[in-house]
Amino acid sequence: MSSAKERVAVGLAGWGGHDTVTPPGTPAGRKLALYAKHFAVVEVDSSFYGIPSPDTVRRWVEETPPGFGFVVKAYQEMTGHDRDSGRRAIGRLLTGERPAAAAGAGDRNEDDEAALFAAFRAAFEPMERSGKLRAYLFQYPPWFDCTRDNVAALRRAKSLMGGAPLALEFRHQSWFASDMRAKTLAFMEREGWMHSVCDEPQAGLGSVPLVPVPTHPERTIVRFHGRNAAHWQTGGRADWRAVRYLYDYNDEELREWVGILERMLESTQAIDVIFNNNSGGHGAGNARRLMAMLGQAPGEPPPEQMSLF
């Protein structure tokens, strides 16, 4: 168990909205520092909705202790998350029609796209320089299927991000279909993408199976989305966030993951685990229970994490 204790960091998606970590009434400017007393890594989810200023990112870096790490979600326009087109694409998934290519992916010219990626990375330059950036997480939408054009889009994104550490997460089943699974993993390894391994419901084309296979020797991301299959495909309903990630992992499920993490560490140096099942307030409790199973104290930074990147 010692290897997992030292090489796995556990945290949550976002540092606000977790009542047992940052109680109601906690000033916004105090939440991250308080969160960092409990967990050694966090996913920056707000970057999906807007690119922060470098000054904001610098404050995040200054408010966290040495050894703390950030997994930063790529801005939605960088991964083709156009909401109107997305709702139509999800509707096609639910009716069994072939999904469209990533919405909005071809709407920008090359100069505009390069400028967008450059602005995003410039915003996080203070975090890169501090050594606290674990990875930029490129999570593609559920209509981003396994096609030649989308493979080209992945190569373009990787090129535009230069040598930054990147993690890749799919939401369309076709990438891990029986005839494509090995090819997808080989592509990710060859191109230098870290695998963002998903624990999520099995709910048709817009979900991916559990594929606990690292593709990068230095780091792997694991994200727990819950297993609420009945509400995974929300069809654009207004309360999608409240129901999609509503799930409480039991001890048997978490103990199974301890073994999975141990096996994954045979081919990757470090793993960052992010609990995203926060709509019902379960993520923090699940994270703490997994940490206890790994023999970790709250907020304990895995020593190996500090030397990467």
mmCIF file of C-alpha atoms in Angstrom:
data_model
loop_
_atom_site.group_PDB
_atom_site.id
_atom_site.type_symbol
_atom_site.label_atom_id
_atom_site.label_comp_id
_atom_site.label_asym_id
_atom_site.label_seq_id
_atom_site.Cartn_x
_atom_site.Cartn_y
_atom_site.Cartn_z
ATOM 1 C CA MET A 1 0.000 0.000 0.000
ATOM 2 C CA SER A 2 2.935 2.333 0.545
ATOM 3 C CA SER A 3 3.416 3.040 -3.155
ATOM 4 C CA ALA A 4 -0.172 4.220 -3.580
ATOM 5 C CA LYS A 5 0.025 6.299 -0.408
ATOM 6 C CA GLU A 6 3.049 8.170 -1.711
ATOM 7 C CA ARG A 7 2.119 8.490 -5.380
ATOM 8 C CA VAL A 8 -1.646 9.118 -5.448
ATOM 9 C CA ALA A 9 -3.119 12.568 -4.747
ATOM 10 C CA VAL A 10 -6.865 12.801 -4.059
ATOM 11 C CA GLY A 11 -9.058 15.871 -4.436
ATOM 12 C CA LEU A 12 -12.277 17.368 -5.746
ATOM 13 C CA ALA A 13 -13.597 19.249 -8.748
ATOM 14 C CA GLY A 14 -13.577 22.851 -7.557
ATOM 15 C CA TRP A 15 -12.840 24.209 -4.082
ATOM 16 C CA GLY A 16 -16.170 25.881 -3.377
ATOM 17 C CA GLY A 17 -19.551 24.333 -2.700
ATOM 18 C CA HIS A 18 -18.261 21.531 -0.456
ATOM 19 C CA ASP A 19 -19.935 22.268 2.871
ATOM 20 C CA THR A 20 -17.751 19.910 4.908
ATOM 21 C CA VAL A 21 -14.595 21.486 3.460
ATOM 22 C CA THR A 22 -15.516 25.161 3.042
ATOM 23 C CA PRO A 23 -18.554 25.744 5.302
ATOM 24 C CA PRO A 24 -21.315 28.127 4.197
ATOM 25 C CA GLY A 25 -20.308 31.673 4.999
ATOM 26 C CA THR A 26 -16.627 31.131 4.260
ATOM 27 C CA PRO A 27 -15.388 34.210 2.348
ATOM 28 C CA ALA A 28 -14.668 33.393 -1.295
ATOM 29 C CA GLY A 29 -11.071 34.521 -0.902
ATOM 30 C CA ARG A 30 -10.492 32.007 1.897
ATOM 31 C CA LYS A 31 -11.987 28.912 0.308
ATOM 32 C CA LEU A 32 -8.975 27.669 -1.645
ATOM 33 C CA ALA A 33 -6.571 28.007 1.282
ATOM 34 C CA LEU A 34 -9.038 26.151 3.518
ATOM 35 C CA TYR A 35 -9.589 23.475 0.874
ATOM 36 C CA ALA A 36 -5.820 22.909 0.639
ATOM 37 C CA LYS A 37 -5.742 21.911 4.312
ATOM 38 C CA HIS A 38 -7.859 18.879 3.375
ATOM 39 C CA PHE A 39 -6.686 17.813 -0.080
ATOM 40 C CA ALA A 40 -3.432 17.909 -2.057
ATOM 41 C CA VAL A 41 -4.914 18.453 -5.533
ATOM 42 C CA VAL A 42 -7.900 20.247 -7.056
ATOM 43 C CA GLU A 43 -9.527 20.475 -10.452
ATOM 44 C CA VAL A 44 -10.021 24.029 -11.706
ATOM 45 C CA ASP A 45 -13.475 23.800 -13.262
ATOM 46 C CA SER A 46 -14.106 27.542 -13.669
ATOM 47 C CA SER A 47 -11.559 27.697 -16.512
ATOM 48 C CA PHE A 48 -14.004 25.698 -18.631
ATOM 49 C CA TYR A 49 -16.417 28.655 -18.581
ATOM 50 C CA GLY A 50 -13.953 31.515 -18.907
ATOM 51 C CA ILE A 51 -10.231 32.229 -19.059
ATOM 52 C CA PRO A 52 -9.058 33.834 -15.783
ATOM 53 C CA SER A 53 -6.541 36.639 -15.540
ATOM 54 C CA PRO A 54 -2.909 35.831 -14.747
ATOM 55 C CA ASP A 55 -3.331 37.796 -11.502
ATOM 56 C CA THR A 56 -6.145 35.488 -10.431
ATOM 57 C CA VAL A 57 -4.070 32.420 -11.227
ATOM 58 C CA ARG A 58 -1.122 33.926 -9.338
ATOM 59 C CA ARG A 59 -3.331 34.291 -6.249
ATOM 60 C CA TRP A 60 -4.360 30.649 -6.491
ATOM 61 C CA VAL A 61 -0.714 29.656 -6.550
ATOM 62 C CA GLU A 62 0.132 31.886 -3.574
ATOM 63 C CA GLU A 63 -2.822 30.627 -1.515
ATOM 64 C CA THR A 64 -1.737 26.979 -1.677
ATOM 65 C CA PRO A 65 1.163 25.198 0.039
ATOM 66 C CA PRO A 66 4.234 23.625 -1.607
ATOM 67 C CA GLY A 67 3.401 20.279 -3.190
ATOM 68 C CA PHE A 68 -0.205 21.252 -3.921
ATOM 69 C CA GLY A 69 -1.378 20.571 -7.463
ATOM 70 C CA PHE A 70 -3.925 21.883 -9.964
ATOM 71 C CA VAL A 71 -5.618 19.999 -12.805
ATOM 72 C CA VAL A 72 -6.921 22.774 -15.082
ATOM 73 C CA LYS A 73 -9.893 22.144 -17.329
ATOM 74 C CA ALA A 74 -9.513 23.526 -20.857
ATOM 75 C CA TYR A 75 -11.798 26.376 -21.883
ATOM 76 C CA GLN A 76 -14.955 25.088 -23.575
ATOM 77 C CA GLU A 77 -14.295 26.790 -26.939
ATOM 78 C CA MET A 78 -11.009 24.884 -27.148
ATOM 79 C CA THR A 79 -12.823 21.536 -27.024
ATOM 80 C CA GLY A 80 -15.873 22.309 -29.171
ATOM 81 C CA HIS A 81 -18.493 22.626 -26.437
ATOM 82 C CA ASP A 82 -21.058 24.736 -28.246
ATOM 83 C CA ARG A 83 -24.149 24.431 -26.055
ATOM 84 C CA ASP A 84 -26.897 24.843 -28.664
ATOM 85 C CA SER A 85 -25.284 22.417 -31.077
ATOM 86 C CA GLY A 86 -24.464 20.206 -28.129
ATOM 87 C CA ARG A 87 -28.097 19.852 -27.086
ATOM 88 C CA ARG A 88 -28.975 18.820 -30.629
ATOM 89 C CA ALA A 89 -26.099 16.337 -30.673
ATOM 90 C CA ILE A 90 -27.168 14.808 -27.339
ATOM 91 C CA GLY A 91 -30.661 14.445 -28.752
ATOM 92 C CA ARG A 92 -29.201 12.457 -31.629
ATOM 93 C CA LEU A 93 -27.331 10.268 -29.182
ATOM 94 C CA LEU A 94 -30.531 9.516 -27.287
ATOM 95 C CA THR A 95 -32.355 8.528 -30.481
ATOM 96 C CA GLY A 96 -29.464 6.411 -31.745
ATOM 97 C CA GLU A 97 -28.545 8.647 -34.671
ATOM 98 C CA ARG A 98 -24.898 9.068 -35.591
ATOM 99 C CA PRO A 99 -23.455 12.043 -33.641
ATOM 100 C CA ALA A 100 -22.124 15.075 -35.447
ATOM 101 C CA ALA A 101 -18.517 16.158 -35.271
ATOM 102 C CA ALA A 102 -17.496 18.446 -32.451
ATOM 103 C CA ALA A 103 -19.701 21.505 -32.546
ATOM 104 C CA GLY A 104 -17.924 24.691 -33.432
ATOM 105 C CA ALA A 105 -14.631 22.948 -34.204
ATOM 106 C CA GLY A 106 -14.460 24.347 -37.715
ATOM 107 C CA ASP A 107 -15.926 27.789 -37.029
ATOM 108 C CA ARG A 108 -12.609 29.533 -36.282
ATOM 109 C CA ASN A 109 -9.781 30.217 -38.660
ATOM 110 C CA GLU A 110 -6.294 29.074 -37.761
ATOM 111 C CA ASP A 111 -5.142 32.487 -36.511
ATOM 112 C CA ASP A 112 -8.138 32.880 -34.198
ATOM 113 C CA GLU A 113 -7.668 29.383 -32.856
ATOM 114 C CA ALA A 114 -3.967 29.949 -32.213
ATOM 115 C CA ALA A 115 -4.750 33.222 -30.415
ATOM 116 C CA LEU A 116 -7.344 31.522 -28.211
ATOM 117 C CA PHE A 117 -4.969 28.756 -27.158
ATOM 118 C CA ALA A 118 -2.162 31.234 -26.568
ATOM 119 C CA ALA A 119 -4.382 33.416 -24.360
ATOM 120 C CA PHE A 120 -5.426 30.409 -22.310
ATOM 121 C CA ARG A 121 -1.910 29.213 -21.705
ATOM 122 C CA ALA A 122 -0.656 32.736 -20.947
ATOM 123 C CA ALA A 123 -3.267 33.040 -18.205
ATOM 124 C CA PHE A 124 -1.861 29.989 -16.459
ATOM 125 C CA GLU A 125 1.788 30.852 -16.952
ATOM 126 C CA PRO A 126 2.191 31.684 -13.215
ATOM 127 C CA MET A 127 0.933 28.211 -12.351
ATOM 128 C CA GLU A 128 3.209 26.515 -14.857
ATOM 129 C CA ARG A 129 6.167 28.485 -13.551
ATOM 130 C CA SER A 130 5.369 27.556 -9.932
ATOM 131 C CA GLY A 131 5.445 23.823 -10.677
ATOM 132 C CA LYS A 132 1.918 23.383 -9.303
ATOM 133 C CA LEU A 133 0.266 22.644 -12.654
ATOM 134 C CA ARG A 134 -0.325 18.912 -12.916
ATOM 135 C CA ALA A 135 -2.057 18.952 -16.295
ATOM 136 C CA TYR A 136 -4.425 20.808 -18.560
ATOM 137 C CA LEU A 137 -7.474 18.575 -18.913
ATOM 138 C CA PHE A 138 -8.963 18.466 -22.409
ATOM 139 C CA GLN A 139 -12.369 16.862 -21.902
ATOM 140 C CA TYR A 140 -14.162 16.545 -25.223
ATOM 141 C CA PRO A 141 -17.969 16.511 -25.491
ATOM 142 C CA PRO A 142 -20.121 13.387 -25.894
ATOM 143 C CA TRP A 143 -20.618 14.082 -29.603
ATOM 144 C CA PHE A 144 -16.846 14.147 -30.282
ATOM 145 C CA ASP A 145 -16.604 10.682 -31.847
ATOM 146 C CA CYS A 146 -13.688 8.709 -33.220
ATOM 147 C CA THR A 147 -13.194 10.122 -36.728
ATOM 148 C CA ARG A 148 -10.255 11.186 -38.843
ATOM 149 C CA ASP A 149 -11.234 14.868 -38.493
ATOM 150 C CA ASN A 150 -11.385 14.625 -34.714
ATOM 151 C CA VAL A 151 -8.027 12.886 -34.527
ATOM 152 C CA ALA A 152 -6.665 15.824 -36.497
ATOM 153 C CA ALA A 153 -8.312 18.201 -34.011
ATOM 154 C CA LEU A 154 -6.510 16.426 -31.152
ATOM 155 C CA ARG A 155 -3.177 16.758 -32.933
ATOM 156 C CA ARG A 156 -3.855 20.444 -33.562
ATOM 157 C CA ALA A 157 -4.715 21.059 -29.890
ATOM 158 C CA LYS A 158 -1.574 19.263 -28.761
ATOM 159 C CA SER A 159 0.558 21.342 -31.101
ATOM 160 C CA LEU A 160 -1.030 24.636 -30.038
ATOM 161 C CA MET A 161 -0.364 23.852 -26.359
ATOM 162 C CA GLY A 162 3.342 23.355 -27.018
ATOM 163 C CA GLY A 163 5.113 21.305 -24.394
ATOM 164 C CA ALA A 164 2.495 21.778 -21.663
ATOM 165 C CA PRO A 165 1.354 18.651 -19.778
ATOM 166 C CA LEU A 166 -1.992 17.590 -21.248
ATOM 167 C CA ALA A 167 -4.594 15.044 -20.186
ATOM 168 C CA LEU A 168 -7.273 13.758 -22.533
ATOM 169 C CA GLU A 169 -10.775 12.590 -21.631
ATOM 170 C CA PHE A 170 -13.328 11.208 -24.056
ATOM 171 C CA ARG A 171 -17.089 11.129 -23.613
ATOM 172 C CA HIS A 172 -17.985 9.129 -26.731
ATOM 173 C CA GLN A 173 -17.897 5.346 -26.636
ATOM 174 C CA SER A 174 -16.448 4.948 -30.129
ATOM 175 C CA TRP A 175 -12.898 5.758 -28.941
ATOM 176 C CA PHE A 176 -12.880 2.598 -26.851
ATOM 177 C CA ALA A 177 -14.927 0.278 -29.040
ATOM 178 C CA SER A 178 -13.426 -3.202 -29.283
ATOM 179 C CA ASP A 179 -11.714 -2.496 -32.602
ATOM 180 C CA MET A 180 -10.431 0.956 -31.553
ATOM 181 C CA ARG A 181 -9.416 0.637 -27.902
ATOM 182 C CA ALA A 182 -5.815 -0.411 -28.498
ATOM 183 C CA LYS A 183 -5.417 2.132 -31.326
ATOM 184 C CA THR A 184 -6.756 4.985 -29.181
ATOM 185 C CA LEU A 185 -4.437 4.131 -26.287
ATOM 186 C CA ALA A 186 -1.461 3.800 -28.631
ATOM 187 C CA PHE A 187 -2.283 7.172 -30.207
ATOM 188 C CA MET A 188 -2.443 8.844 -26.792
ATOM 189 C CA GLU A 189 0.865 7.301 -25.742
ATOM 190 C CA ARG A 190 2.574 8.196 -29.010
ATOM 191 C CA GLU A 191 1.293 11.795 -28.986
ATOM 192 C CA GLY A 192 2.145 12.397 -25.314
ATOM 193 C CA TRP A 193 -1.385 12.650 -23.865
ATOM 194 C CA MET A 194 -1.994 11.618 -20.268
ATOM 195 C CA HIS A 195 -5.071 9.443 -19.967
ATOM 196 C CA SER A 196 -7.952 10.858 -17.926
ATOM 197 C CA VAL A 197 -9.525 7.589 -16.800
ATOM 198 C CA CYS A 198 -13.270 7.833 -16.130
ATOM 199 C CA ASP A 199 -15.432 6.060 -13.603
ATOM 200 C CA GLU A 200 -18.872 6.903 -14.952
ATOM 201 C CA PRO A 201 -22.249 5.329 -15.779
ATOM 202 C CA GLN A 202 -22.535 3.062 -18.779
ATOM 203 C CA ALA A 203 -25.313 4.843 -20.618
ATOM 204 C CA GLY A 204 -24.860 4.423 -24.342
ATOM 205 C CA LEU A 205 -22.709 6.234 -26.884
ATOM 206 C CA GLY A 206 -22.248 9.353 -24.755
ATOM 207 C CA SER A 207 -20.315 7.499 -22.077
ATOM 208 C CA VAL A 208 -17.051 5.567 -22.029
ATOM 209 C CA PRO A 209 -16.188 2.265 -20.369
ATOM 210 C CA LEU A 210 -13.662 2.049 -17.574
ATOM 211 C CA VAL A 211 -10.242 1.771 -19.237
ATOM 212 C CA PRO A 212 -7.693 1.997 -16.378
ATOM 213 C CA VAL A 213 -4.655 2.092 -18.655
ATOM 214 C CA PRO A 214 -2.016 4.836 -18.261
ATOM 215 C CA THR A 215 -0.658 6.325 -21.472
ATOM 216 C CA HIS A 216 2.001 8.607 -19.980
ATOM 217 C CA PRO A 217 4.918 7.433 -17.824
ATOM 218 C CA GLU A 218 4.813 10.455 -15.503
ATOM 219 C CA ARG A 219 1.157 11.018 -14.677
ATOM 220 C CA THR A 220 -2.397 9.731 -15.043
ATOM 221 C CA ILE A 221 -5.657 11.439 -14.083
ATOM 222 C CA VAL A 222 -8.635 9.516 -12.664
ATOM 223 C CA ARG A 223 -12.023 11.238 -12.466
ATOM 224 C CA PHE A 224 -14.992 9.857 -10.528
ATOM 225 C CA HIS A 225 -18.221 11.059 -12.129
ATOM 226 C CA GLY A 226 -20.538 8.731 -10.209
ATOM 227 C CA ARG A 227 -22.643 5.893 -11.584
ATOM 228 C CA ASN A 228 -26.058 7.504 -11.940
ATOM 229 C CA ALA A 229 -26.940 5.838 -15.242
ATOM 230 C CA ALA A 230 -30.583 6.948 -15.168
ATOM 231 C CA HIS A 231 -29.629 10.629 -15.389
ATOM 232 C CA TRP A 232 -26.329 10.580 -17.278
ATOM 233 C CA GLN A 233 -27.969 11.614 -20.553
ATOM 234 C CA THR A 234 -29.927 14.620 -19.341
ATOM 235 C CA GLY A 235 -31.136 15.848 -22.732
ATOM 236 C CA GLY A 236 -30.430 19.487 -21.878
ATOM 237 C CA ARG A 237 -32.767 19.675 -18.847
ATOM 238 C CA ALA A 238 -32.296 22.723 -16.628
ATOM 239 C CA ASP A 239 -31.236 20.740 -13.533
ATOM 240 C CA TRP A 240 -28.750 18.512 -15.371
ATOM 241 C CA ARG A 241 -25.876 19.274 -13.011
ATOM 242 C CA ALA A 242 -27.972 18.525 -9.925
ATOM 243 C CA VAL A 243 -28.894 15.031 -11.092
ATOM 244 C CA ARG A 244 -26.135 13.874 -13.440
ATOM 245 C CA TYR A 245 -23.422 13.646 -10.787
ATOM 246 C CA LEU A 246 -25.693 12.548 -7.933
ATOM 247 C CA TYR A 247 -23.986 9.445 -6.575
ATOM 248 C CA ASP A 248 -22.392 8.181 -3.353
ATOM 249 C CA TYR A 249 -19.665 5.540 -3.805
ATOM 250 C CA ASN A 250 -19.812 2.759 -1.229
ATOM 251 C CA ASP A 251 -16.804 1.271 0.519
ATOM 252 C CA GLU A 252 -16.744 -1.828 -1.664
ATOM 253 C CA GLU A 253 -16.537 0.310 -4.816
ATOM 254 C CA LEU A 254 -13.758 2.446 -3.338
ATOM 255 C CA ARG A 255 -11.774 -0.576 -2.100
ATOM 256 C CA GLU A 256 -11.917 -2.006 -5.616
ATOM 257 C CA TRP A 257 -10.362 1.219 -6.847
ATOM 258 C CA VAL A 258 -7.456 0.915 -4.407
ATOM 259 C CA GLY A 259 -6.434 -2.242 -6.267
ATOM 260 C CA ILE A 260 -6.949 -0.585 -9.652
ATOM 261 C CA LEU A 261 -4.750 2.345 -8.648
ATOM 262 C CA GLU A 262 -2.016 -0.003 -7.439
ATOM 263 C CA ARG A 263 -2.000 -1.801 -10.791
ATOM 264 C CA MET A 264 -1.958 1.474 -12.727
ATOM 265 C CA LEU A 265 1.088 2.624 -10.758
ATOM 266 C CA GLU A 266 3.056 -0.171 -12.383
ATOM 267 C CA SER A 267 3.157 1.939 -15.572
ATOM 268 C CA THR A 268 2.793 5.557 -14.415
ATOM 269 C CA GLN A 269 4.744 7.483 -11.795
ATOM 270 C CA ALA A 270 1.865 9.417 -10.206
ATOM 271 C CA ILE A 271 -1.939 9.542 -10.239
ATOM 272 C CA ASP A 272 -4.235 12.467 -9.471
ATOM 273 C CA VAL A 273 -7.731 11.360 -8.433
ATOM 274 C CA ILE A 274 -10.584 13.864 -8.773
ATOM 275 C CA PHE A 275 -14.080 13.287 -7.384
ATOM 276 C CA ASN A 276 -16.631 15.079 -9.561
ATOM 277 C CA ASN A 277 -19.753 13.582 -7.911
ATOM 278 C CA ASN A 278 -20.445 16.756 -5.983
ATOM 279 C CA SER A 279 -24.059 17.656 -6.747
ATOM 280 C CA GLY A 280 -25.286 15.772 -3.657
ATOM 281 C CA GLY A 281 -22.300 16.657 -1.510
ATOM 282 C CA HIS A 282 -20.840 13.147 -1.692
ATOM 283 C CA GLY A 283 -17.498 13.896 -3.340
ATOM 284 C CA ALA A 284 -15.653 15.132 -0.244
ATOM 285 C CA GLY A 285 -16.732 12.180 1.882
ATOM 286 C CA ASN A 286 -15.838 9.701 -0.855
ATOM 287 C CA ALA A 287 -12.438 11.351 -1.294
ATOM 288 C CA ARG A 288 -11.712 11.174 2.435
ATOM 289 C CA ARG A 289 -12.666 7.494 2.587
ATOM 290 C CA LEU A 290 -10.421 6.666 -0.355
ATOM 291 C CA MET A 291 -7.576 8.595 1.265
ATOM 292 C CA ALA A 292 -8.036 6.600 4.471
ATOM 293 C CA MET A 293 -7.914 3.368 2.480
ATOM 294 C CA LEU A 294 -4.652 4.571 0.942
ATOM 295 C CA GLY A 295 -3.254 5.366 4.393
ATOM 296 C CA GLN A 296 -3.188 9.123 3.770
ATOM 297 C CA ALA A 297 -3.860 11.842 6.317
ATOM 298 C CA PRO A 298 -6.060 14.811 5.257
ATOM 299 C CA GLY A 299 -4.088 17.304 3.204
ATOM 300 C CA GLU A 300 -0.976 15.140 3.111
ATOM 301 C CA PRO A 301 0.978 15.940 -0.112
ATOM 302 C CA PRO A 302 2.427 12.827 -1.755
ATOM 303 C CA PRO A 303 6.191 13.494 -1.767
ATOM 304 C CA GLU A 304 6.759 12.256 -5.324
ATOM 305 C CA GLN A 305 4.341 14.847 -6.681
ATOM 306 C CA MET A 306 6.687 17.748 -6.049
ATOM 307 C CA SER A 307 9.348 16.707 -8.554
ATOM 308 C CA LEU A 308 7.160 16.271 -11.656
ATOM 309 C CA PHE A 309 7.054 18.764 -14.575
#
